[in-house]
Amino acid sequence: MSSEVLFFSGAVAVLLAVAVLLGRVLAKRHRWRLPPLVGALAASVTVLTVITGPLGARSLAAVLAALLWGAVLLVTVLLVTRSHSRLAGVVGVVGGLIAIHAAMVAFVVVRFSATEAPREYALLWLPAALTGAVKKLGEPGSGADTPLWVRMSQDAGLLPMLVVLLSGFAVSYVARRGALVRAADIQV
């Protein structure tokens, strides 16, 4: 692995840990309702992604990706609230990963044609756009001068990082809030 990939992977891991920790800390202090929380997170992803990039087809892709991510994340946090503590962690991690990958897949499917971004490489699009860890995505060799993973990374902008961080925040907030509520019910 190159030093760039290690740097970006480390940065994602550190920022995700901070987002999870922030979610746990805020769960102790604030009680937010889930649909407005996820709606606000999805709106922030949409606004920040659209503002930081060029308008046009990219904006439509970002909006659709953020809406899909918000919907899957909402289902995930609702399942986490109804699960027991150990199962809630598993449901949260798996659901969060599905939400993150769904957002990236939706973005690339709307933004790039099937010849530019072969669909059988869909599960590799997130690591490619987020860290550059995957460079061979099956694009035709005689295509554009810029490799697909670079174009995806440039077009997606903040989208992959935002959905990773906000997914970690939302799932940890909901899981911690549920644990606090269960603990309060036991003590009463």
mmCIF file of C-alpha atoms in Angstrom:
data_model
loop_
_atom_site.group_PDB
_atom_site.id
_atom_site.type_symbol
_atom_site.label_atom_id
_atom_site.label_comp_id
_atom_site.label_asym_id
_atom_site.label_seq_id
_atom_site.Cartn_x
_atom_site.Cartn_y
_atom_site.Cartn_z
ATOM 1 C CA MET A 1 0.000 0.000 0.000
ATOM 2 C CA SER A 2 1.193 3.459 -0.774
ATOM 3 C CA SER A 3 1.726 6.098 1.867
ATOM 4 C CA GLU A 4 -1.199 8.133 0.474
ATOM 5 C CA VAL A 5 -3.607 5.233 0.920
ATOM 6 C CA LEU A 6 -2.370 4.640 4.463
ATOM 7 C CA PHE A 7 -2.697 8.334 5.271
ATOM 8 C CA PHE A 8 -6.252 8.607 3.959
ATOM 9 C CA SER A 9 -7.280 5.318 5.563
ATOM 10 C CA GLY A 10 -5.847 6.494 8.885
ATOM 11 C CA ALA A 11 -7.565 9.856 8.562
ATOM 12 C CA VAL A 12 -10.912 8.174 7.889
ATOM 13 C CA ALA A 13 -10.430 5.863 10.876
ATOM 14 C CA VAL A 14 -9.519 8.729 13.219
ATOM 15 C CA LEU A 15 -12.375 10.947 12.047
ATOM 16 C CA LEU A 16 -14.821 8.048 12.328
ATOM 17 C CA ALA A 17 -13.648 7.367 15.889
ATOM 18 C CA VAL A 18 -14.181 11.039 16.759
ATOM 19 C CA ALA A 19 -17.682 10.970 15.210
ATOM 20 C CA VAL A 20 -18.593 7.818 17.163
ATOM 21 C CA LEU A 21 -17.249 9.324 20.385
ATOM 22 C CA LEU A 22 -19.184 12.540 19.744
ATOM 23 C CA GLY A 23 -22.364 10.527 19.192
ATOM 24 C CA ARG A 24 -21.866 8.699 22.493
ATOM 25 C CA VAL A 25 -21.180 11.926 24.411
ATOM 26 C CA LEU A 26 -24.170 13.769 22.943
ATOM 27 C CA ALA A 27 -26.436 10.798 23.684
ATOM 28 C CA LYS A 28 -25.869 11.424 27.392
ATOM 29 C CA ARG A 29 -26.738 15.119 27.147
ATOM 30 C CA HIS A 30 -29.429 15.451 24.485
ATOM 31 C CA ARG A 31 -32.480 13.479 23.469
ATOM 32 C CA TRP A 32 -33.280 14.019 19.790
ATOM 33 C CA ARG A 33 -36.045 12.297 17.891
ATOM 34 C CA LEU A 34 -34.790 9.949 15.179
ATOM 35 C CA PRO A 35 -36.555 11.115 11.993
ATOM 36 C CA PRO A 36 -35.541 14.780 12.444
ATOM 37 C CA LEU A 37 -31.997 13.720 13.372
ATOM 38 C CA VAL A 38 -31.561 11.571 10.265
ATOM 39 C CA GLY A 39 -33.358 14.185 8.140
ATOM 40 C CA ALA A 40 -30.973 16.880 9.332
ATOM 41 C CA LEU A 41 -27.985 14.638 8.642
ATOM 42 C CA ALA A 42 -29.234 13.800 5.126
ATOM 43 C CA ALA A 43 -29.930 17.484 4.431
ATOM 44 C CA SER A 44 -26.445 18.447 5.584
ATOM 45 C CA VAL A 45 -24.882 15.801 3.332
ATOM 46 C CA THR A 46 -26.932 17.044 0.388
ATOM 47 C CA VAL A 47 -26.222 20.723 0.952
ATOM 48 C CA LEU A 48 -22.503 20.319 1.624
ATOM 49 C CA THR A 49 -21.986 17.983 -1.316
ATOM 50 C CA VAL A 50 -23.878 20.204 -3.753
ATOM 51 C CA ILE A 51 -22.261 23.428 -2.512
ATOM 52 C CA THR A 52 -18.714 22.085 -2.673
ATOM 53 C CA GLY A 53 -18.966 20.800 -6.239
ATOM 54 C CA PRO A 54 -20.073 21.864 -9.676
ATOM 55 C CA LEU A 55 -23.790 21.904 -10.357
ATOM 56 C CA GLY A 56 -25.488 19.733 -12.955
ATOM 57 C CA ALA A 57 -25.564 15.945 -13.200
ATOM 58 C CA ARG A 58 -23.274 15.743 -10.178
ATOM 59 C CA SER A 59 -25.822 17.587 -8.024
ATOM 60 C CA LEU A 60 -28.628 15.221 -8.990
ATOM 61 C CA ALA A 61 -26.392 12.266 -8.186
ATOM 62 C CA ALA A 62 -25.457 13.780 -4.813
ATOM 63 C CA VAL A 63 -29.076 14.487 -3.895
ATOM 64 C CA LEU A 64 -30.224 10.978 -4.829
ATOM 65 C CA ALA A 65 -27.285 9.424 -2.974
ATOM 66 C CA ALA A 66 -28.012 11.493 0.150
ATOM 67 C CA LEU A 67 -31.717 10.596 0.049
ATOM 68 C CA LEU A 68 -30.978 6.891 -0.309
ATOM 69 C CA TRP A 69 -28.371 7.072 2.453
ATOM 70 C CA GLY A 70 -30.835 8.874 4.739
ATOM 71 C CA ALA A 71 -33.558 6.302 4.094
ATOM 72 C CA VAL A 72 -31.298 3.314 4.757
ATOM 73 C CA LEU A 73 -29.788 5.020 7.813
ATOM 74 C CA LEU A 74 -33.254 5.777 9.198
ATOM 75 C CA VAL A 75 -34.244 2.117 8.884
ATOM 76 C CA THR A 76 -30.948 1.147 10.517
ATOM 77 C CA VAL A 77 -31.345 3.443 13.513
ATOM 78 C CA LEU A 78 -34.949 2.331 13.961
ATOM 79 C CA LEU A 79 -33.764 -1.286 14.011
ATOM 80 C CA VAL A 80 -30.996 -0.372 16.465
ATOM 81 C CA THR A 81 -33.517 1.200 18.844
ATOM 82 C CA ARG A 82 -35.572 -1.987 18.829
ATOM 83 C CA SER A 83 -32.629 -4.351 19.331
ATOM 84 C CA HIS A 84 -30.943 -5.523 22.490
ATOM 85 C CA SER A 85 -27.555 -3.996 23.266
ATOM 86 C CA ARG A 86 -25.324 -6.664 21.689
ATOM 87 C CA LEU A 87 -27.500 -7.100 18.648
ATOM 88 C CA ALA A 88 -27.844 -3.323 18.309
ATOM 89 C CA GLY A 89 -24.113 -2.997 17.729
ATOM 90 C CA VAL A 90 -24.121 -5.599 14.977
ATOM 91 C CA VAL A 91 -27.256 -4.168 13.362
ATOM 92 C CA GLY A 92 -25.784 -0.662 13.551
ATOM 93 C CA VAL A 93 -22.470 -1.594 11.955
ATOM 94 C CA VAL A 94 -24.001 -3.709 9.187
ATOM 95 C CA GLY A 95 -26.787 -1.205 8.486
ATOM 96 C CA GLY A 96 -24.335 1.691 8.523
ATOM 97 C CA LEU A 97 -22.085 -0.063 6.021
ATOM 98 C CA ILE A 98 -25.054 -0.817 3.787
ATOM 99 C CA ALA A 99 -26.174 2.831 3.961
ATOM 100 C CA ILE A 100 -22.684 4.100 3.120
ATOM 101 C CA HIS A 101 -22.220 1.718 0.204
ATOM 102 C CA ALA A 102 -25.746 2.390 -1.081
ATOM 103 C CA ALA A 103 -25.012 6.119 -1.192
ATOM 104 C CA MET A 104 -21.791 5.646 -3.134
ATOM 105 C CA VAL A 105 -23.319 3.124 -5.524
ATOM 106 C CA ALA A 106 -26.279 5.439 -6.176
ATOM 107 C CA PHE A 107 -23.939 8.356 -6.814
ATOM 108 C CA VAL A 108 -21.768 6.449 -9.297
ATOM 109 C CA VAL A 109 -24.708 4.806 -11.091
ATOM 110 C CA VAL A 110 -26.373 8.185 -11.659
ATOM 111 C CA ARG A 111 -23.142 10.031 -12.451
ATOM 112 C CA PHE A 112 -21.268 7.562 -14.679
ATOM 113 C CA SER A 113 -22.410 5.324 -17.522
ATOM 114 C CA ALA A 114 -22.082 1.556 -17.329
ATOM 115 C CA THR A 115 -19.172 1.636 -19.777
ATOM 116 C CA GLU A 116 -17.292 4.236 -17.713
ATOM 117 C CA ALA A 117 -17.924 2.475 -14.394
ATOM 118 C CA PRO A 118 -18.640 -1.240 -14.834
ATOM 119 C CA ARG A 119 -21.323 -2.220 -12.342
ATOM 120 C CA GLU A 120 -19.647 -5.448 -11.226
ATOM 121 C CA TYR A 121 -17.065 -3.328 -9.378
ATOM 122 C CA ALA A 122 -19.728 -1.507 -7.321
ATOM 123 C CA LEU A 123 -18.482 -2.706 -3.919
ATOM 124 C CA LEU A 124 -15.034 -1.296 -4.696
ATOM 125 C CA TRP A 125 -16.258 2.206 -5.525
ATOM 126 C CA LEU A 126 -16.323 3.439 -1.921
ATOM 127 C CA PRO A 127 -12.726 2.470 -1.033
ATOM 128 C CA ALA A 128 -11.601 3.785 -4.407
ATOM 129 C CA ALA A 129 -13.247 7.192 -3.966
ATOM 130 C CA LEU A 130 -12.546 7.519 -0.243
ATOM 131 C CA THR A 131 -8.909 6.467 0.034
ATOM 132 C CA GLY A 132 -7.650 5.518 -3.421
ATOM 133 C CA ALA A 133 -6.986 2.001 -2.156
ATOM 134 C CA VAL A 134 -8.544 0.416 -5.248
ATOM 135 C CA LYS A 135 -7.278 1.613 -8.586
ATOM 136 C CA LYS A 136 -8.403 -1.103 -11.016
ATOM 137 C CA LEU A 137 -12.141 -0.738 -11.481
ATOM 138 C CA GLY A 138 -12.551 -2.395 -14.862
ATOM 139 C CA GLU A 139 -12.801 0.769 -16.921
ATOM 140 C CA PRO A 140 -11.772 0.470 -20.541
ATOM 141 C CA GLY A 141 -8.071 1.211 -21.076
ATOM 142 C CA SER A 142 -8.644 3.559 -24.005
ATOM 143 C CA GLY A 143 -11.104 5.773 -22.104
ATOM 144 C CA ALA A 144 -10.395 9.095 -20.474
ATOM 145 C CA ASP A 145 -6.932 10.273 -19.520
ATOM 146 C CA THR A 146 -7.918 10.363 -15.847
ATOM 147 C CA PRO A 147 -8.531 6.978 -14.181
ATOM 148 C CA LEU A 148 -12.045 6.210 -12.964
ATOM 149 C CA TRP A 149 -11.121 6.164 -9.274
ATOM 150 C CA VAL A 150 -9.749 9.722 -9.565
ATOM 151 C CA ARG A 151 -12.831 10.972 -11.429
ATOM 152 C CA MET A 152 -15.108 9.319 -8.850
ATOM 153 C CA SER A 153 -13.139 10.861 -6.013
ATOM 154 C CA GLN A 154 -13.222 14.309 -7.592
ATOM 155 C CA ASP A 155 -16.905 14.154 -8.500
ATOM 156 C CA ALA A 156 -18.025 12.712 -5.163
ATOM 157 C CA GLY A 157 -16.087 15.359 -3.236
ATOM 158 C CA LEU A 158 -17.138 15.286 0.416
ATOM 159 C CA LEU A 159 -19.931 12.740 -0.064
ATOM 160 C CA PRO A 160 -18.045 9.559 0.952
ATOM 161 C CA MET A 161 -16.419 11.172 3.983
ATOM 162 C CA LEU A 162 -19.661 12.794 5.140
ATOM 163 C CA VAL A 163 -21.725 9.624 4.932
ATOM 164 C CA VAL A 164 -19.067 7.627 6.776
ATOM 165 C CA LEU A 165 -18.733 10.172 9.592
ATOM 166 C CA LEU A 166 -22.435 10.907 9.966
ATOM 167 C CA SER A 167 -23.347 7.217 9.850
ATOM 168 C CA GLY A 168 -20.905 6.526 12.659
ATOM 169 C CA PHE A 169 -22.288 9.459 14.631
ATOM 170 C CA ALA A 170 -25.951 8.520 14.169
ATOM 171 C CA VAL A 171 -25.532 4.819 14.930
ATOM 172 C CA SER A 172 -23.401 5.435 18.019
ATOM 173 C CA TYR A 173 -25.820 8.111 19.260
ATOM 174 C CA VAL A 174 -28.824 5.821 18.904
ATOM 175 C CA ALA A 175 -27.061 2.778 20.363
ATOM 176 C CA ARG A 176 -25.813 4.738 23.379
ATOM 177 C CA ARG A 177 -29.175 6.440 23.869
ATOM 178 C CA GLY A 178 -30.861 3.025 23.848
ATOM 179 C CA ALA A 179 -28.386 1.674 26.385
ATOM 180 C CA LEU A 180 -29.011 4.671 28.655
ATOM 181 C CA VAL A 181 -32.781 4.229 28.410
ATOM 182 C CA ARG A 182 -32.523 0.496 29.173
ATOM 183 C CA ALA A 183 -30.280 1.230 32.155
ATOM 184 C CA ALA A 184 -32.758 3.820 33.465
ATOM 185 C CA ASP A 185 -35.649 1.348 33.098
ATOM 186 C CA ILE A 186 -33.751 -1.283 35.075
ATOM 187 C CA GLN A 187 -32.925 1.114 37.920
ATOM 188 C CA VAL A 188 -36.518 2.328 38.310
#
